[in-house]
Amino acid sequence: MSERITSRRTSMTHAALLALLLGGCASVERNPNVVSPYSDKLSPYNYKEEGTLARMVVGVEAARFIRHEHYFPLFVQVANRSKITFEITREAFTLEDPLGNQYSIVPARELAENYARVDLDKRLFRQNRQFTASGIELFTYVQSNFYPSSASRSILIETVSLPPRTHMEDVLYFPIPQSGLNGVPLRLLFKVKGLEEPIQVVFEVPRTLGIFEKNKEEEDR
């Protein structure tokens, strides 16, 4: 009898530990005792701002592998919680670096002529949806396509009407800021007619070594 009780308690302990581990994977909780200049994290590489009128998520999964390119990608999701329709164009998004410099998103043609990673970024973007889908289950998806893929016959969609209870998500590109890309607080601002103040997400882009860089680093040691 004692052995059965011990076994049952051990199983329950293991189950509880597993539940805690799985729960920890779902989101990244901020320590209330630590003051951070950054927005809350939805996952290790996704930052979020939960406003009353809009929710915005900024993902840096692909940006952390940027090295010598002149541009970098951000995975951006906007959900409309207001009672008005957001008319979203390229001008709705602005990047700000810690030096106070502001940057508009890169024109689609310029990016197509000077950047070769769009299709790779879009694959990572699709994988990233496993994190960004959380919290918008009741919002209707509205398509956008600010940077069409060269691998498919997709069309340019850079004007988006976002009614209440809908959301959009896309890959947006900005020039590398003068402050540098990695390890500095960057701010993405979203401003459309009807919002008195812009929605903003403060984030950083870590520098992550790719597999070939790791191999080279080991060879140089």
Short mmCIF file of C-alpha atoms in Angstrom, two decimals:
data_model
loop_
_atom_site.label_atom_id
_atom_site.label_comp_id
_atom_site.label_asym_id
_atom_site.label_seq_id
_atom_site.Cartn_x
_atom_site.Cartn_y
_atom_site.Cartn_z
CA MET A 1 0.00 0.00 0.00
CA SER A 2 2.82 2.37 0.95
CA GLU A 3 4.59 1.65 -2.34
CA ARG A 4 1.43 2.49 -4.34
CA ILE A 5 0.99 5.79 -2.50
CA THR A 6 4.64 6.71 -3.05
CA SER A 7 4.37 5.82 -6.73
CA ARG A 8 1.19 7.88 -7.11
CA ARG A 9 2.78 10.88 -5.39
CA THR A 10 5.84 10.61 -7.63
CA SER A 11 3.64 10.51 -10.74
CA MET A 12 1.68 13.53 -9.56
CA THR A 13 4.93 15.41 -8.88
CA HIS A 14 6.23 14.62 -12.36
CA ALA A 15 2.93 15.73 -13.90
CA ALA A 16 3.01 18.99 -11.99
CA LEU A 17 6.57 19.68 -13.07
CA LEU A 18 5.67 18.94 -16.69
CA ALA A 19 2.71 21.31 -16.52
CA LEU A 20 4.92 24.06 -15.14
CA LEU A 21 7.49 23.54 -17.88
CA LEU A 22 4.87 23.57 -20.62
CA GLY A 23 3.25 26.63 -19.15
CA GLY A 24 6.60 28.40 -19.15
CA CYS A 25 7.00 27.73 -22.85
CA ALA A 26 3.71 29.44 -23.66
CA SER A 27 4.85 32.94 -22.73
CA VAL A 28 7.71 34.81 -21.11
CA GLU A 29 6.64 36.50 -17.88
CA ARG A 30 8.35 39.70 -16.77
CA ASN A 31 9.83 39.80 -13.27
CA PRO A 32 7.91 42.64 -11.53
CA ASN A 33 11.02 43.44 -9.45
CA VAL A 34 13.15 44.15 -12.52
CA VAL A 35 12.68 47.42 -14.39
CA SER A 36 13.06 46.86 -18.14
CA PRO A 37 13.14 49.44 -20.94
CA TYR A 38 11.56 46.89 -23.28
CA SER A 39 7.98 45.87 -23.94
CA ASP A 40 6.67 42.60 -22.53
CA LYS A 41 7.66 39.41 -24.32
CA LEU A 42 5.18 37.06 -25.94
CA SER A 43 8.02 34.57 -26.54
CA PRO A 44 11.84 34.82 -26.56
CA TYR A 45 11.90 36.73 -29.87
CA ASN A 46 8.47 38.40 -29.89
CA TYR A 47 7.63 41.62 -28.05
CA LYS A 48 4.07 42.83 -27.51
CA GLU A 49 2.10 45.90 -26.50
CA GLU A 50 -1.46 45.28 -25.28
CA GLY A 51 -3.26 48.58 -25.78
CA THR A 52 -6.97 49.21 -25.29
CA LEU A 53 -7.36 50.27 -28.95
CA ALA A 54 -4.82 47.98 -30.57
CA ARG A 55 -2.43 45.17 -29.87
CA MET A 56 0.92 45.09 -31.65
CA VAL A 57 3.52 42.32 -31.73
CA VAL A 58 7.05 42.74 -33.10
CA GLY A 59 9.14 39.65 -33.84
CA VAL A 60 12.93 39.61 -34.31
CA GLU A 61 13.42 35.92 -35.14
CA ALA A 62 14.89 36.61 -38.60
CA ALA A 63 16.55 39.93 -37.73
CA ARG A 64 18.95 38.30 -35.26
CA PHE A 65 20.76 36.58 -38.15
CA ILE A 66 21.34 39.77 -40.16
CA ARG A 67 25.04 40.58 -40.60
CA HIS A 68 26.17 42.63 -43.62
CA GLU A 69 22.82 43.50 -45.21
CA HIS A 70 21.62 47.10 -45.43
CA TYR A 71 18.09 46.15 -44.28
CA PHE A 72 16.55 43.97 -41.59
CA PRO A 73 13.12 42.31 -41.21
CA LEU A 74 10.56 42.64 -38.45
CA PHE A 75 7.58 40.34 -38.05
CA VAL A 76 4.71 42.72 -37.26
CA GLN A 77 1.17 41.94 -36.17
CA VAL A 78 -1.55 44.54 -35.51
CA ALA A 79 -4.95 43.68 -34.02
CA ASN A 80 -7.71 46.30 -34.00
CA ARG A 81 -9.49 46.48 -30.64
CA SER A 82 -11.13 49.84 -31.32
CA LYS A 83 -14.54 50.66 -32.82
CA ILE A 84 -13.12 52.34 -35.92
CA THR A 85 -11.45 51.02 -39.07
CA PHE A 86 -7.69 51.45 -39.35
CA GLU A 87 -6.54 52.53 -42.81
CA ILE A 88 -3.00 51.19 -42.89
CA THR A 89 -0.35 52.24 -45.41
CA ARG A 90 3.44 52.11 -45.44
CA GLU A 91 3.49 55.43 -43.59
CA ALA A 92 1.73 53.88 -40.59
CA PHE A 93 4.98 52.27 -39.38
CA THR A 94 8.08 54.13 -38.18
CA LEU A 95 11.27 52.77 -36.60
CA GLU A 96 13.10 54.88 -34.03
CA ASP A 97 16.62 54.19 -32.74
CA PRO A 98 18.01 55.27 -29.31
CA LEU A 99 19.70 58.28 -30.96
CA GLY A 100 16.27 59.64 -31.91
CA ASN A 101 16.60 58.92 -35.63
CA GLN A 102 13.43 57.75 -37.36
CA TYR A 103 13.17 55.46 -40.38
CA SER A 104 10.37 54.61 -42.80
CA ILE A 105 9.93 51.11 -44.16
CA VAL A 106 11.98 50.30 -47.25
CA PRO A 107 10.25 50.62 -50.66
CA ALA A 108 9.36 47.21 -52.11
CA ARG A 109 11.28 47.72 -55.36
CA GLU A 110 14.42 48.87 -53.54
CA LEU A 111 14.34 45.80 -51.32
CA ALA A 112 13.78 43.44 -54.27
CA GLU A 113 16.86 44.84 -56.01
CA ASN A 114 19.19 44.80 -53.01
CA TYR A 115 18.14 42.05 -50.60
CA ALA A 116 18.17 38.29 -51.20
CA ARG A 117 16.69 36.89 -47.99
CA VAL A 118 12.98 37.67 -48.42
CA ASP A 119 11.89 34.07 -49.02
CA LEU A 120 13.93 32.81 -46.05
CA ASP A 121 12.44 35.53 -43.84
CA LYS A 122 8.92 34.60 -44.92
CA ARG A 123 9.52 30.94 -44.01
CA LEU A 124 10.65 31.98 -40.55
CA PHE A 125 7.64 34.34 -40.38
CA ARG A 126 5.23 31.44 -41.01
CA GLN A 127 6.93 29.37 -38.31
CA ASN A 128 6.70 32.32 -35.92
CA ARG A 129 2.89 32.23 -36.08
CA GLN A 130 2.89 29.47 -33.48
CA PHE A 131 3.67 32.26 -30.99
CA THR A 132 1.81 35.24 -32.43
CA ALA A 133 -1.47 33.35 -32.89
CA SER A 134 -1.97 33.40 -29.14
CA GLY A 135 -4.49 36.04 -28.05
CA ILE A 136 -6.07 36.79 -31.44
CA GLU A 137 -8.17 33.66 -31.89
CA LEU A 138 -11.38 35.74 -32.07
CA PHE A 139 -9.97 38.30 -34.53
CA THR A 140 -10.55 37.91 -38.28
CA TYR A 141 -7.41 37.85 -40.43
CA VAL A 142 -7.00 40.54 -43.12
CA GLN A 143 -4.34 39.94 -45.75
CA SER A 144 -1.46 42.29 -46.49
CA ASN A 145 1.70 41.82 -48.54
CA PHE A 146 4.09 44.76 -48.35
CA TYR A 147 6.91 42.67 -49.86
CA PRO A 148 5.79 39.99 -52.35
CA SER A 149 7.85 36.80 -52.49
CA SER A 150 10.01 36.21 -55.54
CA ALA A 151 9.32 32.48 -55.26
CA SER A 152 5.55 32.79 -55.74
CA ARG A 153 3.14 34.83 -57.84
CA SER A 154 1.99 36.97 -54.95
CA ILE A 155 0.87 40.55 -55.51
CA LEU A 156 1.79 43.73 -53.70
CA ILE A 157 -0.77 44.71 -51.03
CA GLU A 158 0.39 47.84 -49.22
CA THR A 159 -2.95 49.47 -48.35
CA VAL A 160 -4.96 47.60 -45.74
CA SER A 161 -8.37 48.39 -44.22
CA LEU A 162 -8.54 46.86 -40.76
CA PRO A 163 -12.09 46.93 -39.31
CA PRO A 164 -12.77 46.36 -35.61
CA ARG A 165 -11.95 42.84 -34.32
CA THR A 166 -9.60 42.06 -37.23
CA HIS A 167 -5.84 41.69 -37.45
CA MET A 168 -3.03 41.79 -40.01
CA GLU A 169 0.49 40.41 -39.90
CA ASP A 170 3.38 40.87 -42.30
CA VAL A 171 7.15 41.09 -42.66
CA LEU A 172 8.32 44.72 -42.75
CA TYR A 173 11.80 45.92 -43.66
CA PHE A 174 13.75 48.88 -42.34
CA PRO A 175 17.26 50.21 -43.02
CA ILE A 176 19.92 49.29 -40.47
CA PRO A 177 19.74 52.14 -37.92
CA GLN A 178 22.68 54.46 -37.26
CA SER A 179 22.77 53.22 -33.67
CA GLY A 180 23.52 49.71 -34.91
CA LEU A 181 21.09 46.81 -34.94
CA ASN A 182 22.09 44.51 -32.09
CA GLY A 183 21.72 44.99 -28.36
CA VAL A 184 20.17 48.47 -28.39
CA PRO A 185 16.58 49.51 -27.58
CA LEU A 186 14.65 50.10 -30.80
CA ARG A 187 11.09 51.38 -31.02
CA LEU A 188 8.44 50.56 -33.62
CA LEU A 189 5.65 53.14 -33.81
CA PHE A 190 2.24 52.47 -35.36
CA LYS A 191 0.09 55.54 -36.08
CA VAL A 192 -3.10 55.78 -38.14
CA LYS A 193 -6.02 58.20 -38.25
CA GLY A 194 -8.21 57.68 -35.20
CA LEU A 195 -5.36 56.94 -32.79
CA GLU A 196 -4.47 60.00 -30.72
CA GLU A 197 -1.16 58.47 -29.70
CA PRO A 198 0.92 55.92 -31.62
CA ILE A 199 1.07 52.33 -30.44
CA GLN A 200 4.70 51.53 -29.73
CA VAL A 201 6.72 48.40 -29.03
CA VAL A 202 10.24 48.70 -27.61
CA PHE A 203 12.47 45.75 -28.48
CA GLU A 204 16.04 44.67 -29.11
CA VAL A 205 17.60 42.43 -31.72
CA PRO A 206 20.12 39.96 -30.28
CA ARG A 207 23.01 38.73 -32.39
CA THR A 208 22.71 34.97 -32.82
CA LEU A 209 25.44 32.93 -34.49
CA GLY A 210 24.34 30.78 -37.42
CA ILE A 211 25.65 27.24 -37.80
CA PHE A 212 28.40 28.24 -40.25
CA GLU A 213 29.49 31.08 -37.99
CA LYS A 214 29.70 28.69 -35.04
CA ASN A 215 31.86 26.30 -37.04
CA LYS A 216 34.18 29.13 -38.11
CA GLU A 217 34.42 30.43 -34.56
CA GLU A 218 35.44 26.97 -33.34
CA GLU A 219 38.08 26.72 -36.09
CA ASP A 220 39.55 30.09 -35.11
CA ARG A 221 40.02 29.07 -31.49
#
